[in-house]
Tab-separated table of C-alpha atoms in Angstrom:
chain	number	residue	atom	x	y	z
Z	1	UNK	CA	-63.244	24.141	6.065
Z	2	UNK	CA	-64.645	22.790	9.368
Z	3	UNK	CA	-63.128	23.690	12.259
Z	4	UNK	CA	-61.785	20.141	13.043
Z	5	UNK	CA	-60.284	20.140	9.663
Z	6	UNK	CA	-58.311	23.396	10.739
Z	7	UNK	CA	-57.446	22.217	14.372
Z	8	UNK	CA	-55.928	18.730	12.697
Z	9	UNK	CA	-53.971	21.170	9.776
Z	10	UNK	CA	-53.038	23.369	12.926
Z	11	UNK	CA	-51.709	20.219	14.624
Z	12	UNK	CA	-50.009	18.854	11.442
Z	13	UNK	CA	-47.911	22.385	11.075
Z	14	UNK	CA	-46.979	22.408	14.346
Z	15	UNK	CA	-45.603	18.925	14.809
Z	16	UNK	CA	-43.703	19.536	11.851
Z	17	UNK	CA	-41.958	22.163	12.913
Z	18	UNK	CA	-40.854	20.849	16.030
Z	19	UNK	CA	-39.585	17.911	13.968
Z	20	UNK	CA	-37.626	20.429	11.811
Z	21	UNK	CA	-36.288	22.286	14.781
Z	22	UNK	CA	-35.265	18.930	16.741
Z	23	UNK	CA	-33.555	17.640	13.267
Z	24	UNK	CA	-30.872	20.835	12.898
Z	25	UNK	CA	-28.171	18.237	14.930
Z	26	UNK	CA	-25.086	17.148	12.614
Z	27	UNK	CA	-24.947	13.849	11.385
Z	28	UNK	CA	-22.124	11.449	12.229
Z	29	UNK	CA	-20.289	8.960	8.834
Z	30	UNK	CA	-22.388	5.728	8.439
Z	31	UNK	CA	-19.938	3.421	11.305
Z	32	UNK	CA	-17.664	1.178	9.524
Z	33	UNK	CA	-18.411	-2.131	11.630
Z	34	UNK	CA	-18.995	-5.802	10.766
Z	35	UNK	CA	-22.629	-5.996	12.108
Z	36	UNK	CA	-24.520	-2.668	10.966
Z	37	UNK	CA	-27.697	-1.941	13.164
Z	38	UNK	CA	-30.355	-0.763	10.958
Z	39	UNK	CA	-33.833	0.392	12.084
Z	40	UNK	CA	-36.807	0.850	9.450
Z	41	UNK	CA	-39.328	3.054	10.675
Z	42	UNK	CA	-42.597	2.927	9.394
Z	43	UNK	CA	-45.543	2.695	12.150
Z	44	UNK	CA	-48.242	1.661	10.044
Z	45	UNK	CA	-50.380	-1.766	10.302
Z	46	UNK	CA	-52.008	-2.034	6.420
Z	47	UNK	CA	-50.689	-5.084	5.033
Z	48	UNK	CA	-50.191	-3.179	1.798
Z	49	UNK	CA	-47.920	-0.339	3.192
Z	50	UNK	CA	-45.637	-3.097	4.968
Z	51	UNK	CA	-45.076	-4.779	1.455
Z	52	UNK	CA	-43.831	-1.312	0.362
Z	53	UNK	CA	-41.131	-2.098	2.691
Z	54	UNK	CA	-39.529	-4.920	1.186
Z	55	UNK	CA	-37.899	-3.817	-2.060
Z	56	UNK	CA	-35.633	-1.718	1.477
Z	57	UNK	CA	-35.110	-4.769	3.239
Z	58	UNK	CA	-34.151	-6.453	0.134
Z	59	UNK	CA	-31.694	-3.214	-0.954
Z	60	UNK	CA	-30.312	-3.475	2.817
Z	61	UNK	CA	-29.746	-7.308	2.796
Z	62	UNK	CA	-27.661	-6.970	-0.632
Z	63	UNK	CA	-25.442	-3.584	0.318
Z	64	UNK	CA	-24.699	-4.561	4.131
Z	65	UNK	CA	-25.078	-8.352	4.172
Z	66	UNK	CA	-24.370	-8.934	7.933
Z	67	UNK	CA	-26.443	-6.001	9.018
Z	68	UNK	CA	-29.159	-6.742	11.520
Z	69	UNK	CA	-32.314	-4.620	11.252
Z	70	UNK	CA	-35.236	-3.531	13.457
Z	71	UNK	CA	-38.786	-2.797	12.495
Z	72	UNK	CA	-40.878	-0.137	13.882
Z	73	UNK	CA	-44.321	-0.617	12.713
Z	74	UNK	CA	-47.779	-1.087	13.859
Z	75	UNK	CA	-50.310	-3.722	14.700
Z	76	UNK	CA	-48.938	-7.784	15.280
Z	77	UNK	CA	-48.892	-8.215	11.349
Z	78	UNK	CA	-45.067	-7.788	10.325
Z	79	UNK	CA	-43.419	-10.384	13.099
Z	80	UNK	CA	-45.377	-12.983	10.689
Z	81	UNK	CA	-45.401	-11.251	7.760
Z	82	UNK	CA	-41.803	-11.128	7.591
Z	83	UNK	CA	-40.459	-14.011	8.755
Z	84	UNK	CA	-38.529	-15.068	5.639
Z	85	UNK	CA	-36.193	-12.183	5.715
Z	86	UNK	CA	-32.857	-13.721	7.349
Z	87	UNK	CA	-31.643	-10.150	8.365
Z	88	UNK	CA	-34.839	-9.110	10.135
Z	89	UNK	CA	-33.540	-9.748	12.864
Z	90	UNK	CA	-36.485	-7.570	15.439
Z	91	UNK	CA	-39.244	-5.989	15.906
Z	92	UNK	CA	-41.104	-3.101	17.498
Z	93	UNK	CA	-44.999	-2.500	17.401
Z	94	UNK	CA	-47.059	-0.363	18.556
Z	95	UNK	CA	-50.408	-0.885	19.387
Z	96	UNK	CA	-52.986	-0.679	16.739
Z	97	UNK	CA	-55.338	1.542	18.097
Z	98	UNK	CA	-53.248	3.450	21.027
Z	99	UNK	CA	-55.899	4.983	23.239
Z	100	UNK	CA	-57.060	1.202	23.630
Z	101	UNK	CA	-53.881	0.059	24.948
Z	102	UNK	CA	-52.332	3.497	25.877
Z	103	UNK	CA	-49.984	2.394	28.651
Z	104	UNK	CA	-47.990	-0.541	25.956
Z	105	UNK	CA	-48.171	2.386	23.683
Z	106	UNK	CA	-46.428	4.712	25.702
Z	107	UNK	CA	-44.485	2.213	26.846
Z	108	UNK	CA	-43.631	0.615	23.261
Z	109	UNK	CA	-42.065	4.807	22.754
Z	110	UNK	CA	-40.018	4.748	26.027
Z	111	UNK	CA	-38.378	1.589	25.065
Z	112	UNK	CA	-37.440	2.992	21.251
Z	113	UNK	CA	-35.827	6.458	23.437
Z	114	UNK	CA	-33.487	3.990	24.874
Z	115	UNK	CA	-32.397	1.981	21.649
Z	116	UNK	CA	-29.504	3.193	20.010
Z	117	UNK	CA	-28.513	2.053	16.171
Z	118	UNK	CA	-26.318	2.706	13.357
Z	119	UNK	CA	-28.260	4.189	10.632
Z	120	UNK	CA	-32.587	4.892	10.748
Z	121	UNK	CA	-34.260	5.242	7.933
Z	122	UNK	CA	-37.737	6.757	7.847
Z	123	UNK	CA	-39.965	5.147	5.251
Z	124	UNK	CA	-42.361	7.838	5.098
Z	125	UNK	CA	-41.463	11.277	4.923
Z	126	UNK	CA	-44.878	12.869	5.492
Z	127	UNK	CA	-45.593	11.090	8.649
Z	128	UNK	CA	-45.230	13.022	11.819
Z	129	UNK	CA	-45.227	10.034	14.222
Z	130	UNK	CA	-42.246	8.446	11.754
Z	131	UNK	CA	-40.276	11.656	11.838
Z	132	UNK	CA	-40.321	12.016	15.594
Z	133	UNK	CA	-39.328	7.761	15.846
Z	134	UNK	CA	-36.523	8.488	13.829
Z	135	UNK	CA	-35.524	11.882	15.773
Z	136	UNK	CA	-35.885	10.272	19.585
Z	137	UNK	CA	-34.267	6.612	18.569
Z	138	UNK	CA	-29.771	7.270	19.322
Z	139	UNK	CA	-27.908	7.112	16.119
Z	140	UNK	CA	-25.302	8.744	14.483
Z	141	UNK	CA	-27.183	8.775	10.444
Z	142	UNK	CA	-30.679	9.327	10.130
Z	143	UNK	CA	-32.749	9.730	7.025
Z	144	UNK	CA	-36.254	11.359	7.335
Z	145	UNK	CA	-37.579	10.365	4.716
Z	146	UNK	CA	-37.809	13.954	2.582
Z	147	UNK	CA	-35.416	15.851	0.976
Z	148	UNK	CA	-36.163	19.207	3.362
Z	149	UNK	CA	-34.364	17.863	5.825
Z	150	UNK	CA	-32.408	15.056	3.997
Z	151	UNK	CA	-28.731	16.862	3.393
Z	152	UNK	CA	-27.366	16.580	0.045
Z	153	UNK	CA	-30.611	14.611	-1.908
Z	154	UNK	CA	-32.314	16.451	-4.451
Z	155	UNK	CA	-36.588	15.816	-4.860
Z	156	UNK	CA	-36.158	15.313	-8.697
Z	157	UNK	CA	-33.521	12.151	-7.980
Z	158	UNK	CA	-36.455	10.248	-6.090
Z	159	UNK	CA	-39.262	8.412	-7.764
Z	160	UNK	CA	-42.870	8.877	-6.040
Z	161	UNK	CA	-43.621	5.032	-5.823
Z	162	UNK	CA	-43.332	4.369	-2.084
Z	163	UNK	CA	-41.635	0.970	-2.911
Z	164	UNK	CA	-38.741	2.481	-4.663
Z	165	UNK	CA	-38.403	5.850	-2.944
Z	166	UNK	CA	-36.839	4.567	-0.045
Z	167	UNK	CA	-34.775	2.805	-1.907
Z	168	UNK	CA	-33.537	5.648	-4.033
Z	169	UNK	CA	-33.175	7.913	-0.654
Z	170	UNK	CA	-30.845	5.634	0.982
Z	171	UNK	CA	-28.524	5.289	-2.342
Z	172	UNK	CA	-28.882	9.068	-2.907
Z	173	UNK	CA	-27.129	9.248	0.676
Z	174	UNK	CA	-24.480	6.681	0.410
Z	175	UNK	CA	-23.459	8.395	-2.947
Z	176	UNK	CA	-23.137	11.976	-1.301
Z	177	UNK	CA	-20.818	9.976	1.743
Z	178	UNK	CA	-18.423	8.183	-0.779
Z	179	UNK	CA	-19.817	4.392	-1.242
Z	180	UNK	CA	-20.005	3.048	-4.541
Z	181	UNK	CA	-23.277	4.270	-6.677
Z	182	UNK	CA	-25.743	1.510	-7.243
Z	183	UNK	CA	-26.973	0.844	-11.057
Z	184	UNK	CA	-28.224	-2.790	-10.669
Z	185	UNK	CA	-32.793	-1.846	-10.563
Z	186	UNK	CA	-33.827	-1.402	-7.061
Z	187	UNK	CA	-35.733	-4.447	-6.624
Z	188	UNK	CA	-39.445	-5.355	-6.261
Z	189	UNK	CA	-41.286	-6.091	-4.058
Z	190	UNK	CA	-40.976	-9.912	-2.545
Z	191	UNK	CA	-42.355	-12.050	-0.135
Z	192	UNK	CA	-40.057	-14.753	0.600
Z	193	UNK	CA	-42.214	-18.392	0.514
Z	194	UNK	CA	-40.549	-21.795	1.684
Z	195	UNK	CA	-40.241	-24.706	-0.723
Z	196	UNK	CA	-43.106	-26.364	1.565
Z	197	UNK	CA	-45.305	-23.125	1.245
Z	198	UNK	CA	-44.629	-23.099	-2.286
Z	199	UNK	CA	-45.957	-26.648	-2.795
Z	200	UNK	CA	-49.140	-26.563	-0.204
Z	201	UNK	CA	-50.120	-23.660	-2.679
Z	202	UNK	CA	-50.026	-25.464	-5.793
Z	203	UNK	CA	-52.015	-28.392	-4.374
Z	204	UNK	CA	-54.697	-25.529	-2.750
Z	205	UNK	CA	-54.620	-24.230	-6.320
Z	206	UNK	CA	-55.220	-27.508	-7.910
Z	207	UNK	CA	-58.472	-28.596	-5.208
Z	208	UNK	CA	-59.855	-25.150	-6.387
Z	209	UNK	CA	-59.682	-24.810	-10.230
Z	210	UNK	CA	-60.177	-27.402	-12.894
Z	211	UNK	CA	-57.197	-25.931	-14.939
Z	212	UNK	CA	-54.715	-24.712	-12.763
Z	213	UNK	CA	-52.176	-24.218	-15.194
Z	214	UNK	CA	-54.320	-21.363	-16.605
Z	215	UNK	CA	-56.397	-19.714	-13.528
Z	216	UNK	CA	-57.391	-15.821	-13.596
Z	217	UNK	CA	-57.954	-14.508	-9.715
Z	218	UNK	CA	-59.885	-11.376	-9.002
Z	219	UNK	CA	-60.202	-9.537	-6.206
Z	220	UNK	CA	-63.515	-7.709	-5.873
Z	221	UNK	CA	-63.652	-6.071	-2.447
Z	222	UNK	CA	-61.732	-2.865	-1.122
Z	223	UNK	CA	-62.653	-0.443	1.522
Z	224	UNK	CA	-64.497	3.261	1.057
Z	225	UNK	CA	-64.617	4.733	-2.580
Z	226	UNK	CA	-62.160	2.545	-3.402
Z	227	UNK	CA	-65.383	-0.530	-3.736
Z	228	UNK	CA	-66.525	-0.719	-6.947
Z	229	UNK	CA	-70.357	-1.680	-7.391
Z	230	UNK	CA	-71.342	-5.233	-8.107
Z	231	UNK	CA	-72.784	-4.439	-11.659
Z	232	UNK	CA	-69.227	-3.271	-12.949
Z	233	UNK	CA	-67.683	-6.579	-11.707
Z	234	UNK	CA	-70.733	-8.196	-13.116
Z	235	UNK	CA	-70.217	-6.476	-16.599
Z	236	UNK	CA	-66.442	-7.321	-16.402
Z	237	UNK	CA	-66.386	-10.852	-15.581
Z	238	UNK	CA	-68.636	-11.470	-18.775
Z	239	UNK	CA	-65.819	-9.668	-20.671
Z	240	UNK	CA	-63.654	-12.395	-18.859
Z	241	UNK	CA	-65.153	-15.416	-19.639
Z	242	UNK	CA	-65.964	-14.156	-23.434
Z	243	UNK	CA	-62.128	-13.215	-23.803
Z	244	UNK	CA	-60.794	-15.890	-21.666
Z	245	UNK	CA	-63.052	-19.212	-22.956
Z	246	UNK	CA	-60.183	-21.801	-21.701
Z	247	UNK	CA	-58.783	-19.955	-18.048
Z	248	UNK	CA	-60.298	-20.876	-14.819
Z	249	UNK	CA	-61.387	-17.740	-12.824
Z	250	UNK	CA	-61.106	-17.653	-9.462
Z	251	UNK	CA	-62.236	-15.407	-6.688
Z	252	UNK	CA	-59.818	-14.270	-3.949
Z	253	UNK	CA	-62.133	-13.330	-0.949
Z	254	UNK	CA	-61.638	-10.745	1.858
Z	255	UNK	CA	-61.756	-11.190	5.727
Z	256	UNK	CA	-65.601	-10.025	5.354
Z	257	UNK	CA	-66.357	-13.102	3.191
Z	258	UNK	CA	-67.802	-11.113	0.502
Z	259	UNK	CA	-67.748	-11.359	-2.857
Z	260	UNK	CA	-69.095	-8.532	-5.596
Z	261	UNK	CA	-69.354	-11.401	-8.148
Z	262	UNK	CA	-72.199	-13.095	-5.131
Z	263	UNK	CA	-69.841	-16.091	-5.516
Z	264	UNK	CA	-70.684	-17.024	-9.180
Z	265	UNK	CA	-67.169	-18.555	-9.477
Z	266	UNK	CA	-64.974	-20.632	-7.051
Z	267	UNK	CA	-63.839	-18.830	-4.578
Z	268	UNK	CA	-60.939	-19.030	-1.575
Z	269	UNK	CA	-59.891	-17.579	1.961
Z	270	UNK	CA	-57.141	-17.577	4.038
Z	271	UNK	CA	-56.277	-15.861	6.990
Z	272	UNK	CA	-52.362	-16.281	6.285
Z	273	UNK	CA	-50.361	-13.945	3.946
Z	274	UNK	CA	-48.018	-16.884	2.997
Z	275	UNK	CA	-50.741	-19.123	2.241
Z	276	UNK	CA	-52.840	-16.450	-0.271
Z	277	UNK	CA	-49.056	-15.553	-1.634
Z	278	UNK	CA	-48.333	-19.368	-2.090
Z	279	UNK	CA	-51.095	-20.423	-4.151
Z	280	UNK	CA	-50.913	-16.532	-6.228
Z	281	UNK	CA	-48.096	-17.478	-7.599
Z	282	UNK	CA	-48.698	-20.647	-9.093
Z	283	UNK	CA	-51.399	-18.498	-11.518
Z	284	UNK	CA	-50.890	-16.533	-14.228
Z	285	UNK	CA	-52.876	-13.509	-13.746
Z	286	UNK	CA	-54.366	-11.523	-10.745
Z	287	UNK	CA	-56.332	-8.500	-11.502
Z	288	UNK	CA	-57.828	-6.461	-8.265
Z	289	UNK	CA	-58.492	-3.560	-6.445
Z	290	UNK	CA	-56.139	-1.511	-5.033
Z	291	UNK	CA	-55.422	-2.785	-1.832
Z	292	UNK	CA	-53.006	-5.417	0.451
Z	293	UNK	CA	-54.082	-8.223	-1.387
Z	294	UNK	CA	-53.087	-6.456	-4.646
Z	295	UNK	CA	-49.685	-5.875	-3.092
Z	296	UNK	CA	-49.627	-9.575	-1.865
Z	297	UNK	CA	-50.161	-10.742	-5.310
Z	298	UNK	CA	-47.243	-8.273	-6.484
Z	299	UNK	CA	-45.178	-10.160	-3.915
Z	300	UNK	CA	-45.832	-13.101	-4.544
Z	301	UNK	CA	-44.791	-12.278	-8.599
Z	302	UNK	CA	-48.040	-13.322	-10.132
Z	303	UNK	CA	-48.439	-11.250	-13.215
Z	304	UNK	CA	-50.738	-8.179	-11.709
Z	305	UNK	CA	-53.048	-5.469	-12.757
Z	306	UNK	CA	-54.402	-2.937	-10.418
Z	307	UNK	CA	-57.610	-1.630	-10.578
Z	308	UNK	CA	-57.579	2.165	-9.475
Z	309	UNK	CA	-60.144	4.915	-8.498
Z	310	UNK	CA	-58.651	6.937	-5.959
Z	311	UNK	CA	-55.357	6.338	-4.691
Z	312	UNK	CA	-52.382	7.863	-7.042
Z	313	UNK	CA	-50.604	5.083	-9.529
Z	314	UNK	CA	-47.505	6.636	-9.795
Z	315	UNK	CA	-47.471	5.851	-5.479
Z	316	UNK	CA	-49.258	2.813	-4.930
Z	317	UNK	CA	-49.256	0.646	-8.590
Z	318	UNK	CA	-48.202	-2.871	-8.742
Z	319	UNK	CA	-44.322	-2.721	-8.286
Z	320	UNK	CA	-42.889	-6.009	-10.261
Z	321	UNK	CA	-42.492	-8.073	-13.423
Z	322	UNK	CA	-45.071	-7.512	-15.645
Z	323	UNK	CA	-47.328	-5.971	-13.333
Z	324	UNK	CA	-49.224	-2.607	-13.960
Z	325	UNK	CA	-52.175	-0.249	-12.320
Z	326	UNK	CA	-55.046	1.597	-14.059
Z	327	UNK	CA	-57.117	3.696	-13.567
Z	328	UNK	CA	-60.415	2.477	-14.238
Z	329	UNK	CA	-62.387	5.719	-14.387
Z	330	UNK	CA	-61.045	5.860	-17.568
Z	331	UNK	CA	-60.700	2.483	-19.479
Z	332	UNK	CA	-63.862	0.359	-20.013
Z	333	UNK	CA	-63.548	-3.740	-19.003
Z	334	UNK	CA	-63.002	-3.975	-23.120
Z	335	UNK	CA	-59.509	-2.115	-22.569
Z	336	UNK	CA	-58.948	-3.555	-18.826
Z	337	UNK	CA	-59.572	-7.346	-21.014
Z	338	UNK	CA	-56.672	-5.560	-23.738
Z	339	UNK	CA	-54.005	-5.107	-20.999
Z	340	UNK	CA	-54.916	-8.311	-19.317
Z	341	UNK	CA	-54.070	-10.191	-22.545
Z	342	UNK	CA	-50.713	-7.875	-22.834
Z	343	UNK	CA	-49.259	-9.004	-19.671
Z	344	UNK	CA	-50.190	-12.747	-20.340
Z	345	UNK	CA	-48.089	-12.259	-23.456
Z	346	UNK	CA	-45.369	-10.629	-22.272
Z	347	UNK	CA	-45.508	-13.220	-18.980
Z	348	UNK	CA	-45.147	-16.070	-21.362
Z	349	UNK	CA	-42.917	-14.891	-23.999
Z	350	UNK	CA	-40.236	-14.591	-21.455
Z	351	UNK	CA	-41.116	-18.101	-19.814
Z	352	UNK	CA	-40.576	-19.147	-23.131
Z	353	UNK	CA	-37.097	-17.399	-23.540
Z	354	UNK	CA	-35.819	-18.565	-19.984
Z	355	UNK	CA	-36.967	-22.100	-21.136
Z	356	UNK	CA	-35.444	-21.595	-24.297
């Protein structure tokens, strides 16, 4: 272990356990008022991790339906990003990279100290910057995010998938304080499009594809380990035109304009969430890396498979309606090709049934 890696896990410990220390304060009842002031805590800028967020808002919109909330994140993405949430009501960022705009960081902290709200909620437990929002911000219920220092909530009772744990946390506390327990599912994830949106999508989708009503998007690119090299995208998009003769395929390309397939298919870019989300969900089938975009398309309630390497699919899978992550290490494109055709099945079989 170098001795950065020590200094960083010596860092790590000790924050912590100041955070531990500063959290031994009793917790006031949830307040019993008309207008509930919620803040979501979750200072992180990746589009992907801010999806995670919206089975909560959703879950907070339907249990306190006048409630106003405040998010903490980072980076200028979630003031667009989640603009179609009614009860969103404001927002606090920090700065993206904070020793390039220290003083609006520091500042962006000062101003949380003097907020005050009625309940916090921490979205991720094992971040020491989310912890110590949630212990400076004034409020009489706080949840950290982890069930050390959550009273009452039990590690078994929470699933690991970081869209539904905090949903699961906050009904594990109203339970233990008397409201009513929740059995409806805790919802997916959802990007709320307007009826305009919706439609500039389908006609994007339509100037793109010569068979809209059956188009296949991939997306090749991701970041690190997480890239997978151009010959396995090359090897499965054979399997894809070989198992799907009568689907347009279409590429969904990155900010870096890139494309693993070197743009053998037609391809489209956006720099807006709501557009990308908009024409996704007039397809029937995205299949991608693990990344934002493969949250995006889960948002948007495209049918969705996840290709993983790396990250952990019981965390960061697809969270929706027929919509599933893999891990590609061990399935060949044959078997990827098999569960592609499953969810197509499944996706029309109940289209079929609601029609029906």
């Amino acid at each position: 272990m170098s001795f950065l890696t020590k200094v960083n896990a010596y860092r790590r410990k000790c924050t912590r356990a100041l955070t531990l220390f500063l959290m031994k304060s009793q917790e006031r009842p949830l307040p019993q008022k008309e207008v509930l002031h919620v803040l979501v805590v979750r200072p992180n800028h990746r589009l992907g991790n801010q999806l995670l967020l919206t089975p909560l808002l959703q879950e907070l919109e339907h249990l306190f339906p006048t409630c106003e909330i405040t998010l903490l994140t980072r980076g200028g993405l979630s003031g667009i990003l989640f603009s179609g949430f009614s009860n969103v009501k404001h927002f606090i960022q920090l700065p993206k990279k904070p020793f390039d705009a220290l003083f609006l960081y520091l500042k962006t902290w000062f101003k949380l100290y003097r907020k005050s709200y009625d309940l916090v909620l921490n979205v991720d437990g094992n971040s020491s910057s989310g912890r110590i929002a949630t212990r400076i911000v004034k409020a009489p219920v706080k949840l950290y995010g982890e069930t050390k220092t959550d009273p009452n909530i039990q590690d078994s009772e929470l699933p690991l998938h970081l869209g539904q744990r905090p949903v699961a946390l906050l009904r594990s506390y109203l339970k233990s304080v008397g409201f009513r327990q929740e059995s409806r599912a805790i919802p997916y994830l959802h990007l709320p499009l307007s009826e305009s949106q919706q439609n500039q999508g389908f006609a994007s989708l339509q100037n793109l594809v010569s068979n809209p009503s059956k188009t296949l998007v991939l997306f090749t690119y991701a970041t690190g380990r997480k890239l997978l090299p151009k010959s396995w995208w090359q090897e499965m998009y054979a399997e894809l035109k070989t198992a799907f003769p009568d689907y347009s395929i279409l590429e969904l390309l990155p900010n870096e304009r890139v494309s693993q397939l070197d743009f053998c298919c037609p391809t489209y870019y956006s720099d807006s969430v709501h557009e990308i989300a908009a024409l996704l969900q007039h397809t029937q089938l995205f299949v991608g890396t693990d990344s934002g975009i493969m949250h995006l398309a889960s948002a948007s309630g495209v049918p969705t498979l996840g290709l993983f390497s790396v990250s952990s699919t019981a965390k960061y899978a697809p969270y929706g309606k027929n919509q599933k992550g893999i891990n590609i290490l061990t399935t060949t494109p044959f078997e990827i090709v098999g569960e592609m055709h499953q969810l197509l099945v499944r996706s029309k079989g109940e289209t079929i049934g609601q029609l029906g």
